[in-house]
Amino acid sequence: MTILVTGGAGYIGSHTCVELLNNGYEIAVLDNLSNSSEEVLTRIREMTNKSFMFYKGDLLDKDFIKMVFQKNRIEAVIHFAGLKAVGESVQHPHLYYQNNIMGTLHLLEVMDQYEIRKIVFSSSATVYASSQPMPLSENSITKAINPYGRTKLMIEEMLADYYQANPKWSCVVLRYFNPIGAHQSGEIGEDPNGIPNNLMPYLTQVAIGKLNELKVFGNDYPTPDGTCIRDYIHVVDLAKGHIKALNKVQIESGYYTYNLGTGGGYSVLEVIQAFEKATGKKVPYSIGGRRQGDVPICYADTSTSKMELLWQATKSLEEMCKDAWNWQTQNPNGYKIIDHATLNSNN
Ligand code: NAD
Ligand code: UDP
Protein backbone atom coordinates (compact mmCIF):
# COMPACT_ATOMS: atom_id res chain seq x y z
CA MET A 1 0.00 0.00 0.00
CA THR A 2 1.21 3.43 -0.94
CA ILE A 3 0.95 6.89 0.59
CA LEU A 4 0.43 9.53 -2.06
CA VAL A 5 2.31 12.74 -1.24
CA THR A 6 1.08 15.72 -3.25
CA GLY A 7 3.66 18.52 -3.24
CA GLY A 8 6.25 15.99 -2.08
CA ALA A 9 9.08 17.81 -3.88
CA GLY A 10 8.47 20.98 -1.84
CA TYR A 11 10.10 22.14 1.39
CA ILE A 12 7.89 20.40 3.95
CA GLY A 13 6.84 17.60 1.61
CA SER A 14 10.43 16.52 0.94
CA HIS A 15 11.26 16.29 4.65
CA THR A 16 8.08 14.30 5.21
CA CYS A 17 8.98 11.91 2.37
CA VAL A 18 12.26 11.16 4.14
CA GLU A 19 10.46 10.42 7.41
CA LEU A 20 7.88 8.26 5.63
CA LEU A 21 10.53 6.21 3.81
CA ASN A 22 12.62 5.86 6.96
CA ASN A 23 9.53 4.58 8.76
CA GLY A 24 8.96 1.86 6.18
CA TYR A 25 6.14 3.45 4.17
CA GLU A 26 5.89 3.10 0.41
CA ILE A 27 5.24 6.44 -1.20
CA ALA A 28 4.39 8.03 -4.54
CA VAL A 29 5.04 11.72 -5.11
CA LEU A 30 2.83 13.95 -7.25
CA ASP A 31 4.16 17.43 -7.96
CA ASN A 32 4.09 19.86 -10.88
CA LEU A 33 7.50 21.29 -9.80
CA SER A 34 6.07 24.83 -10.02
CA ASN A 35 7.95 25.68 -6.83
CA SER A 36 10.47 22.88 -6.55
CA SER A 37 13.10 20.90 -8.38
CA GLU A 38 13.40 17.28 -9.44
CA GLU A 39 16.85 17.25 -7.83
CA VAL A 40 15.18 17.02 -4.42
CA LEU A 41 13.76 13.61 -5.37
CA THR A 42 17.22 12.29 -6.26
CA ARG A 43 18.46 13.50 -2.89
CA ILE A 44 15.58 11.84 -1.02
CA ARG A 45 16.36 8.54 -2.79
CA GLU A 46 20.06 8.86 -1.91
CA MET A 47 19.42 9.82 1.71
CA THR A 48 17.01 6.96 2.38
CA ASN A 49 18.37 4.39 -0.06
CA LYS A 50 14.76 3.75 -1.07
CA SER A 51 13.02 4.09 -4.40
CA PHE A 52 9.59 5.53 -5.17
CA MET A 53 7.56 6.72 -8.13
CA PHE A 54 7.41 10.38 -9.06
CA TYR A 55 4.51 11.70 -11.15
CA LYS A 56 5.18 15.12 -12.60
CA GLY A 57 1.85 16.79 -13.18
CA ASP A 58 -0.83 19.11 -11.94
CA LEU A 59 -3.74 18.70 -9.56
CA LEU A 60 -5.69 20.86 -11.96
CA ASP A 61 -5.55 17.93 -14.40
CA LYS A 62 -8.10 15.45 -13.08
CA ASP A 63 -7.24 12.74 -15.63
CA PHE A 64 -3.64 12.91 -14.48
CA ILE A 65 -4.69 12.38 -10.85
CA LYS A 66 -6.86 9.43 -11.93
CA MET A 67 -3.89 7.90 -13.76
CA VAL A 68 -1.84 8.10 -10.54
CA PHE A 69 -4.63 6.39 -8.59
CA GLN A 70 -4.97 3.71 -11.28
CA LYS A 71 -1.29 2.87 -11.22
CA ASN A 72 -0.87 2.67 -7.44
CA ARG A 73 -2.62 0.95 -4.54
CA ILE A 74 -3.05 4.19 -2.61
CA GLU A 75 -4.08 3.93 1.01
CA ALA A 76 -3.98 7.57 2.12
CA VAL A 77 -2.96 10.99 0.85
CA ILE A 78 -0.80 13.66 2.45
CA HIS A 79 -1.75 16.83 0.64
CA PHE A 80 0.94 19.53 0.63
CA ALA A 81 0.54 20.80 -2.94
CA GLY A 82 -0.51 24.40 -3.12
CA LEU A 83 0.68 27.95 -3.63
CA LYS A 84 1.79 29.64 -0.41
CA ALA A 85 2.95 33.24 -0.94
CA VAL A 86 0.66 35.63 0.93
CA GLY A 87 1.65 38.75 -1.06
CA GLU A 88 1.20 36.99 -4.38
CA SER A 89 -2.23 35.78 -3.25
CA VAL A 90 -3.30 39.38 -2.60
CA GLN A 91 -2.15 40.42 -6.09
CA HIS A 92 -3.41 37.33 -7.93
CA PRO A 93 -6.29 35.85 -5.93
CA HIS A 94 -7.51 33.93 -8.98
CA LEU A 95 -4.29 31.89 -9.05
CA TYR A 96 -4.77 30.90 -5.42
CA TYR A 97 -8.45 30.01 -5.63
CA GLN A 98 -7.85 28.09 -8.82
CA ASN A 99 -4.72 26.23 -7.76
CA ASN A 100 -5.46 25.57 -4.09
CA ILE A 101 -9.24 25.16 -4.15
CA MET A 102 -9.74 23.58 -7.59
CA GLY A 103 -6.67 21.38 -7.17
CA THR A 104 -7.98 20.09 -3.84
CA LEU A 105 -11.50 19.58 -5.23
CA HIS A 106 -10.12 17.45 -8.05
CA LEU A 107 -8.06 15.43 -5.60
CA LEU A 108 -11.03 14.84 -3.30
CA GLU A 109 -13.24 13.87 -6.22
CA VAL A 110 -10.77 11.27 -7.43
CA MET A 111 -10.20 10.01 -3.88
CA ASP A 112 -13.95 9.57 -3.45
CA GLN A 113 -14.20 7.78 -6.78
CA TYR A 114 -11.46 5.33 -5.76
CA GLU A 115 -12.88 5.08 -2.23
CA ILE A 116 -9.66 6.29 -0.67
CA ARG A 117 -10.93 8.61 2.02
CA LYS A 118 -7.94 9.20 4.29
CA ILE A 119 -6.25 12.57 4.01
CA VAL A 120 -3.78 14.70 5.96
CA PHE A 121 -3.94 18.33 4.91
CA SER A 122 -1.41 21.18 5.28
CA SER A 123 -3.16 24.14 6.83
CA SER A 124 -1.61 27.09 8.57
CA ALA A 125 -1.69 29.23 11.71
CA THR A 126 -2.63 32.04 9.34
CA VAL A 127 -6.26 30.83 9.62
CA TYR A 128 -6.46 32.24 13.17
CA ALA A 129 -7.98 35.65 13.70
CA SER A 130 -5.53 38.29 14.92
CA SER A 131 -5.79 39.94 18.35
CA GLN A 132 -6.88 37.04 20.48
CA PRO A 133 -5.37 35.50 23.60
CA MET A 134 -2.22 33.43 23.22
CA PRO A 135 -1.48 30.58 22.96
CA LEU A 136 -3.77 29.74 20.04
CA SER A 137 -5.70 26.53 20.54
CA GLU A 138 -7.51 24.66 17.80
CA ASN A 139 -10.71 26.23 19.16
CA SER A 140 -9.44 29.81 18.88
CA ILE A 141 -11.39 32.02 16.51
CA THR A 142 -10.52 31.65 12.84
CA LYS A 143 -10.59 34.47 10.31
CA ALA A 144 -8.25 34.64 7.38
CA ILE A 145 -7.20 38.08 6.18
CA ASN A 146 -5.81 37.31 2.72
CA PRO A 147 -6.69 35.01 -0.19
CA TYR A 148 -3.99 32.47 0.73
CA GLY A 149 -5.39 32.14 4.26
CA ARG A 150 -8.91 31.97 2.91
CA THR A 151 -8.01 29.03 0.65
CA LYS A 152 -6.70 27.20 3.74
CA LEU A 153 -9.82 27.93 5.73
CA MET A 154 -12.08 26.97 2.82
CA ILE A 155 -10.28 23.65 2.33
CA GLU A 156 -10.61 22.93 6.06
CA GLU A 157 -14.35 23.56 5.76
CA MET A 158 -14.58 21.47 2.60
CA LEU A 159 -12.98 18.52 4.41
CA ALA A 160 -15.37 18.93 7.34
CA ASP A 161 -18.28 18.87 4.85
CA TYR A 162 -16.96 15.74 3.15
CA TYR A 163 -16.82 13.99 6.51
CA GLN A 164 -20.28 15.27 7.38
CA ALA A 165 -21.63 13.83 4.13
CA ASN A 166 -19.85 10.51 4.45
CA PRO A 167 -18.48 9.39 7.84
CA LYS A 168 -16.07 7.01 6.13
CA TRP A 169 -13.80 10.01 5.51
CA SER A 170 -10.86 10.47 7.80
CA CYS A 171 -9.36 13.95 7.64
CA VAL A 172 -6.57 15.39 9.73
CA VAL A 173 -5.93 19.10 9.28
CA LEU A 174 -2.51 20.24 10.50
CA ARG A 175 -2.09 23.94 11.24
CA TYR A 176 1.61 24.68 10.94
CA PHE A 177 3.16 27.56 12.83
CA ASN A 178 6.57 28.76 11.49
CA PRO A 179 8.54 25.89 9.95
CA ILE A 180 12.26 26.64 9.58
CA GLY A 181 15.54 24.73 9.40
CA ALA A 182 16.49 21.80 7.23
CA HIS A 183 17.38 18.13 7.42
CA GLN A 184 20.50 17.80 9.54
CA SER A 185 22.37 16.12 6.66
CA GLY A 186 22.17 19.41 4.73
CA GLU A 187 20.91 17.43 1.70
CA ILE A 188 17.42 18.94 1.63
CA GLY A 189 16.13 22.30 2.81
CA GLU A 190 14.14 25.38 1.90
CA ASP A 191 14.88 26.72 -1.58
CA PRO A 192 12.77 29.82 -2.19
CA ASN A 193 12.55 31.39 -5.63
CA GLY A 194 14.15 34.85 -5.85
CA ILE A 195 14.46 37.04 -2.77
CA PRO A 196 12.98 35.24 0.23
CA ASN A 197 9.99 36.69 2.08
CA ASN A 198 10.41 34.63 5.23
CA LEU A 199 12.77 35.41 8.06
CA MET A 200 15.07 32.35 8.15
CA PRO A 201 15.90 32.00 4.44
CA TYR A 202 16.41 35.79 4.27
CA LEU A 203 18.70 35.65 7.31
CA THR A 204 20.82 32.77 5.97
CA GLN A 205 21.21 34.56 2.62
CA VAL A 206 22.43 37.66 4.48
CA ALA A 207 24.82 35.55 6.54
CA ILE A 208 26.31 33.97 3.41
CA GLY A 209 26.65 37.38 1.73
CA LYS A 210 24.04 37.03 -1.02
CA LEU A 211 21.96 39.81 0.54
CA ASN A 212 23.36 42.88 2.29
CA GLU A 213 21.40 43.10 5.50
CA LEU A 214 18.30 41.85 7.22
CA LYS A 215 15.56 44.38 7.76
CA VAL A 216 13.77 43.77 11.04
CA PHE A 217 10.14 44.63 10.39
CA GLY A 218 9.34 46.89 13.33
CA ASN A 219 10.64 47.18 16.92
CA ASP A 220 7.68 49.03 18.38
CA TYR A 221 5.41 46.05 19.03
CA PRO A 222 4.09 45.31 22.54
CA THR A 223 6.69 42.57 23.14
CA PRO A 224 9.71 42.57 25.51
CA ASP A 225 12.20 43.73 22.82
CA GLY A 226 9.63 45.35 20.53
CA THR A 227 9.98 42.81 17.69
CA CYS A 228 7.37 40.23 16.69
CA ILE A 229 7.21 36.83 18.35
CA ARG A 230 6.57 33.62 16.41
CA ASP A 231 6.45 29.91 17.14
CA TYR A 232 9.35 28.57 15.03
CA ILE A 233 9.34 24.83 14.55
CA HIS A 234 12.05 22.60 13.06
CA VAL A 235 10.86 21.20 9.72
CA VAL A 236 11.93 17.68 10.74
CA ASP A 237 9.76 17.88 13.88
CA LEU A 238 6.94 19.05 11.63
CA ALA A 239 7.54 16.16 9.21
CA LYS A 240 7.36 13.71 12.11
CA GLY A 241 3.98 15.19 13.04
CA HIS A 242 2.72 13.94 9.65
CA ILE A 243 3.64 10.35 10.51
CA LYS A 244 1.51 10.67 13.66
CA ALA A 245 -1.32 12.23 11.66
CA LEU A 246 -1.09 9.39 9.16
CA ASN A 247 -1.39 6.85 12.00
CA LYS A 248 -4.52 8.67 13.07
CA VAL A 249 -6.23 8.61 9.64
CA GLN A 250 -5.25 4.98 9.19
CA ILE A 251 -7.00 3.82 12.35
CA GLU A 252 -10.08 6.01 12.70
CA SER A 253 -12.46 8.03 10.63
CA GLY A 254 -13.43 11.57 11.64
CA TYR A 255 -12.40 15.17 11.13
CA TYR A 256 -9.61 16.44 13.36
CA THR A 257 -7.57 19.63 13.56
CA TYR A 258 -4.16 19.95 15.22
CA ASN A 259 -1.66 22.72 15.79
CA LEU A 260 1.92 21.85 14.90
CA GLY A 261 4.16 24.28 16.75
CA THR A 262 6.47 24.14 19.76
CA GLY A 263 4.17 25.92 22.16
CA GLY A 264 6.61 28.80 22.70
CA GLY A 265 7.80 31.82 20.80
CA TYR A 266 10.91 33.83 19.95
CA SER A 267 11.25 37.41 18.83
CA VAL A 268 13.02 38.38 15.60
CA LEU A 269 15.98 39.71 17.62
CA GLU A 270 16.15 36.46 19.62
CA VAL A 271 16.28 34.50 16.35
CA ILE A 272 19.15 36.65 15.10
CA GLN A 273 21.04 36.17 18.40
CA ALA A 274 20.39 32.40 18.40
CA PHE A 275 21.62 32.17 14.81
CA GLU A 276 24.81 34.09 15.60
CA LYS A 277 25.46 31.90 18.65
CA ALA A 278 24.74 28.63 16.80
CA THR A 279 26.84 29.42 13.74
CA GLY A 280 29.44 31.99 14.85
CA LYS A 281 28.30 34.13 11.89
CA LYS A 282 27.41 37.81 12.31
CA VAL A 283 24.14 38.92 10.77
CA PRO A 284 24.09 42.58 9.71
CA TYR A 285 20.64 43.98 10.34
CA SER A 286 18.77 47.24 10.69
CA ILE A 287 15.39 48.14 12.08
CA GLY A 288 12.75 48.98 9.50
CA GLY A 289 9.07 49.77 9.59
CA ARG A 290 6.33 47.28 10.35
CA ARG A 291 5.24 44.89 7.60
CA GLN A 292 1.55 45.12 6.84
CA GLY A 293 -0.50 42.25 8.22
CA ASP A 294 2.04 41.10 10.87
CA VAL A 295 0.55 40.32 14.29
CA PRO A 296 2.76 41.09 17.32
CA ILE A 297 2.67 37.61 18.88
CA CYS A 298 1.65 34.21 17.60
CA TYR A 299 2.31 30.84 19.22
CA ALA A 300 0.55 27.53 19.56
CA ASP A 301 -1.20 25.67 22.30
CA THR A 302 0.09 22.18 21.53
CA SER A 303 -1.70 20.26 24.28
CA THR A 304 -4.22 18.62 21.91
CA SER A 305 -1.60 17.40 19.44
CA LYS A 306 0.44 16.10 22.39
CA MET A 307 -2.53 14.25 23.84
CA GLU A 308 -4.26 12.98 20.70
CA LEU A 309 -1.45 12.67 18.16
CA LEU A 310 1.17 11.73 20.75
CA TRP A 311 3.46 14.20 19.05
CA GLN A 312 5.68 16.92 20.41
CA ALA A 313 8.40 19.09 18.88
CA THR A 314 11.84 18.31 20.31
CA LYS A 315 14.37 20.44 18.46
CA SER A 316 15.67 23.73 19.85
CA LEU A 317 15.92 27.09 18.12
CA GLU A 318 19.70 26.60 18.08
CA GLU A 319 19.30 23.34 16.12
CA MET A 320 16.89 25.05 13.70
CA CYS A 321 19.49 27.77 13.07
CA LYS A 322 22.41 25.35 12.79
CA ASP A 323 20.57 23.12 10.31
CA ALA A 324 19.32 26.08 8.24
CA TRP A 325 22.91 27.33 8.02
CA ASN A 326 24.31 23.89 7.20
CA TRP A 327 21.82 23.63 4.29
CA GLN A 328 22.64 27.17 3.10
CA THR A 329 26.42 26.65 3.14
CA GLN A 330 26.26 23.22 1.49
CA ASN A 331 23.84 24.49 -1.16
CA PRO A 332 24.53 28.20 -1.73
CA ASN A 333 22.33 28.05 -4.85
CA GLY A 334 19.71 25.73 -3.43
CA TYR A 335 18.94 22.84 -5.76
CA LYS A 336 20.18 24.73 -8.82
CA ILE A 337 23.16 22.98 -10.28
CA ILE A 338 25.62 25.58 -11.50
CA ASP A 339 27.52 24.45 -14.55
CA HIS A 340 30.93 26.05 -13.89
CA ALA A 341 32.31 25.02 -17.29
CA THR A 342 29.51 26.93 -19.06
CA LEU A 343 29.86 29.85 -16.67
CA ASN A 344 33.62 30.11 -17.34
CA SER A 345 33.21 29.84 -21.11
CA ASN A 346 30.67 32.67 -21.00
CA ASN A 347 33.02 34.96 -19.06
P1 NAD B 1 6.46 24.41 -1.30
O1 NAD B 1 6.06 25.44 -2.28
O2 NAD B 1 7.89 24.19 -1.03
O3 NAD B 1 5.80 23.01 -1.68
C1 NAD B 1 4.56 22.91 -2.33
C2 NAD B 1 4.75 21.96 -3.52
O4 NAD B 1 3.50 21.84 -4.21
C3 NAD B 1 5.76 22.48 -4.55
O5 NAD B 1 6.72 21.47 -4.79
C4 NAD B 1 4.92 22.80 -5.79
O6 NAD B 1 5.65 22.56 -6.96
C5 NAD B 1 3.74 21.87 -5.60
N1 NAD B 1 2.49 22.33 -6.23
C6 NAD B 1 1.87 23.52 -6.11
N2 NAD B 1 0.74 23.54 -6.79
C7 NAD B 1 0.59 22.33 -7.38
C8 NAD B 1 -0.37 21.73 -8.23
N3 NAD B 1 -1.45 22.42 -8.64
N4 NAD B 1 -0.19 20.47 -8.64
C9 NAD B 1 0.91 19.77 -8.26
N5 NAD B 1 1.86 20.27 -7.46
C10 NAD B 1 1.71 21.54 -7.02
O7 NAD B 1 5.70 24.74 0.08
P2 NAD B 1 5.93 24.18 1.54
O8 NAD B 1 6.56 25.24 2.35
O9 NAD B 1 6.55 22.84 1.48
O10 NAD B 1 4.42 24.07 2.01
C11 NAD B 1 3.68 22.88 1.85
C12 NAD B 1 2.25 23.14 2.27
O11 NAD B 1 2.23 23.63 3.61
C13 NAD B 1 1.56 24.21 1.42
O12 NAD B 1 0.21 23.81 1.23
C14 NAD B 1 1.63 25.44 2.28
O13 NAD B 1 0.57 26.33 2.04
C15 NAD B 1 1.54 24.85 3.68
N6 NAD B 1 2.15 25.70 4.71
C16 NAD B 1 3.46 26.08 4.59
C17 NAD B 1 4.04 26.88 5.57
C18 NAD B 1 5.48 27.35 5.46
O14 NAD B 1 5.88 28.25 6.21
N7 NAD B 1 6.30 26.78 4.59
C19 NAD B 1 3.28 27.30 6.68
C20 NAD B 1 1.96 26.88 6.78
C21 NAD B 1 1.41 26.07 5.79
N1 UDP C 1 10.61 39.32 9.46
C1 UDP C 1 11.53 40.35 9.48
N2 UDP C 1 12.31 40.56 8.37
C2 UDP C 1 12.20 39.80 7.25
C3 UDP C 1 11.27 38.73 7.25
C4 UDP C 1 10.48 38.54 8.37
O1 UDP C 1 11.65 41.06 10.48
O2 UDP C 1 12.91 40.04 6.27
C5 UDP C 1 9.78 39.08 10.65
C6 UDP C 1 8.30 39.22 10.39
O3 UDP C 1 7.88 40.54 10.61
C7 UDP C 1 7.70 38.24 11.40
C8 UDP C 1 8.78 37.18 11.57
O4 UDP C 1 9.98 37.74 11.04
O5 UDP C 1 7.54 38.88 12.63
C9 UDP C 1 8.46 35.90 10.81
O6 UDP C 1 8.14 36.24 9.48
P1 UDP C 1 7.95 35.16 8.36
O7 UDP C 1 7.64 35.90 7.09
O8 UDP C 1 9.08 34.23 8.35
O9 UDP C 1 6.68 34.33 8.86
P2 UDP C 1 5.17 34.78 9.18
O10 UDP C 1 5.03 34.66 10.66
O11 UDP C 1 4.96 36.15 8.67
O12 UDP C 1 4.38 33.75 8.47
PDB file of C-alpha atoms and ligand atoms in Angstrom, residues 7 9-13 30-36 57-60 80-84 99 122-124 148 152 176-177 179, ligand 1:
ATOM      1  CA  GLY A   7       3.659  18.515  -3.241  1.00  0.00           C
ATOM      2  CA  ALA A   9       9.079  17.814  -3.878  1.00  0.00           C
ATOM      3  CA  GLY A  10       8.471  20.978  -1.839  1.00  0.00           C
ATOM      4  CA  TYR A  11      10.096  22.141   1.388  1.00  0.00           C
ATOM      5  CA  ILE A  12       7.891  20.403   3.952  1.00  0.00           C
ATOM      6  CA  GLY A  13       6.836  17.597   1.609  1.00  0.00           C
ATOM      7  CA  LEU A  30       2.829  13.950  -7.250  1.00  0.00           C
ATOM      8  CA  ASP A  31       4.164  17.435  -7.959  1.00  0.00           C
ATOM      9  CA  ASN A  32       4.094  19.859 -10.883  1.00  0.00           C
ATOM     10  CA  LEU A  33       7.500  21.289  -9.803  1.00  0.00           C
ATOM     11  CA  SER A  34       6.073  24.827 -10.018  1.00  0.00           C
ATOM     12  CA  ASN A  35       7.955  25.684  -6.830  1.00  0.00           C
ATOM     13  CA  SER A  36      10.469  22.875  -6.545  1.00  0.00           C
ATOM     14  CA  GLY A  57       1.850  16.794 -13.182  1.00  0.00           C
ATOM     15  CA  ASP A  58      -0.825  19.115 -11.941  1.00  0.00           C
ATOM     16  CA  LEU A  59      -3.742  18.695  -9.556  1.00  0.00           C
ATOM     17  CA  LEU A  60      -5.689  20.865 -11.961  1.00  0.00           C
ATOM     18  CA  PHE A  80       0.939  19.526   0.625  1.00  0.00           C
ATOM     19  CA  ALA A  81       0.545  20.795  -2.942  1.00  0.00           C
ATOM     20  CA  GLY A  82      -0.511  24.404  -3.124  1.00  0.00           C
ATOM     21  CA  LEU A  83       0.680  27.951  -3.625  1.00  0.00           C
ATOM     22  CA  LYS A  84       1.788  29.635  -0.411  1.00  0.00           C
ATOM     23  CA  ASN A  99      -4.724  26.225  -7.761  1.00  0.00           C
ATOM     24  CA  SER A 122      -1.411  21.177   5.283  1.00  0.00           C
ATOM     25  CA  SER A 123      -3.158  24.138   6.830  1.00  0.00           C
ATOM     26  CA  SER A 124      -1.607  27.094   8.569  1.00  0.00           C
ATOM     27  CA  TYR A 148      -3.986  32.475   0.735  1.00  0.00           C
ATOM     28  CA  LYS A 152      -6.697  27.196   3.736  1.00  0.00           C
ATOM     29  CA  TYR A 176       1.614  24.675  10.938  1.00  0.00           C
ATOM     30  CA  PHE A 177       3.165  27.563  12.835  1.00  0.00           C
ATOM     31  CA  PRO A 179       8.544  25.895   9.949  1.00  0.00           C
TER      32      PRO A 179
HETATM   33  P1  NAD B   1       6.459  24.413  -1.296  1.00  0.00           P
HETATM   34  O1  NAD B   1       6.059  25.443  -2.277  1.00  0.00           O
HETATM   35  O2  NAD B   1       7.892  24.193  -1.026  1.00  0.00           O
HETATM   36  O3  NAD B   1       5.800  23.006  -1.675  1.00  0.00           O
HETATM   37  C1  NAD B   1       4.562  22.914  -2.329  1.00  0.00           C
HETATM   38  C2  NAD B   1       4.745  21.964  -3.516  1.00  0.00           C
HETATM   39  O4  NAD B   1       3.497  21.842  -4.208  1.00  0.00           O
HETATM   40  C3  NAD B   1       5.757  22.482  -4.546  1.00  0.00           C
HETATM   41  O5  NAD B   1       6.718  21.468  -4.791  1.00  0.00           O
HETATM   42  C4  NAD B   1       4.923  22.798  -5.788  1.00  0.00           C
HETATM   43  O6  NAD B   1       5.654  22.558  -6.962  1.00  0.00           O
HETATM   44  C5  NAD B   1       3.742  21.865  -5.604  1.00  0.00           C
HETATM   45  N1  NAD B   1       2.486  22.326  -6.233  1.00  0.00           N
HETATM   46  C6  NAD B   1       1.875  23.520  -6.109  1.00  0.00           C
HETATM   47  N2  NAD B   1       0.741  23.544  -6.791  1.00  0.00           N
HETATM   48  C7  NAD B   1       0.594  22.326  -7.381  1.00  0.00           C
HETATM   49  C8  NAD B   1      -0.374  21.735  -8.227  1.00  0.00           C
HETATM   50  N3  NAD B   1      -1.445  22.416  -8.640  1.00  0.00           N
HETATM   51  N4  NAD B   1      -0.189  20.470  -8.639  1.00  0.00           N
HETATM   52  C9  NAD B   1       0.912  19.766  -8.265  1.00  0.00           C
HETATM   53  N5  NAD B   1       1.857  20.267  -7.458  1.00  0.00           N
HETATM   54  C10 NAD B   1       1.713  21.538  -7.021  1.00  0.00           C
HETATM   55  O7  NAD B   1       5.697  24.744   0.077  1.00  0.00           O
HETATM   56  P2  NAD B   1       5.931  24.183   1.542  1.00  0.00           P
HETATM   57  O8  NAD B   1       6.560  25.241   2.352  1.00  0.00           O
HETATM   58  O9  NAD B   1       6.553  22.843   1.484  1.00  0.00           O
HETATM   59  O10 NAD B   1       4.418  24.073   2.007  1.00  0.00           O
HETATM   60  C11 NAD B   1       3.681  22.876   1.849  1.00  0.00           C
HETATM   61  C12 NAD B   1       2.248  23.144   2.268  1.00  0.00           C
HETATM   62  O11 NAD B   1       2.227  23.631   3.607  1.00  0.00           O
HETATM   63  C13 NAD B   1       1.557  24.207   1.415  1.00  0.00           C
HETATM   64  O12 NAD B   1       0.211  23.812   1.232  1.00  0.00           O
HETATM   65  C14 NAD B   1       1.630  25.443   2.283  1.00  0.00           C
HETATM   66  O13 NAD B   1       0.569  26.333   2.039  1.00  0.00           O
HETATM   67  C15 NAD B   1       1.535  24.854   3.682  1.00  0.00           C
HETATM   68  N6  NAD B   1       2.153  25.696   4.715  1.00  0.00           N
HETATM   69  C16 NAD B   1       3.463  26.080   4.591  1.00  0.00           C
HETATM   70  C17 NAD B   1       4.045  26.884   5.570  1.00  0.00           C
HETATM   71  C18 NAD B   1       5.482  27.347   5.462  1.00  0.00           C
HETATM   72  O14 NAD B   1       5.876  28.249   6.205  1.00  0.00           O
HETATM   73  N7  NAD B   1       6.298  26.780   4.593  1.00  0.00           N
HETATM   74  C19 NAD B   1       3.281  27.300   6.679  1.00  0.00           C
HETATM   75  C20 NAD B   1       1.959  26.880   6.779  1.00  0.00           C
HETATM   76  C21 NAD B   1       1.413  26.066   5.789  1.00  0.00           C
END
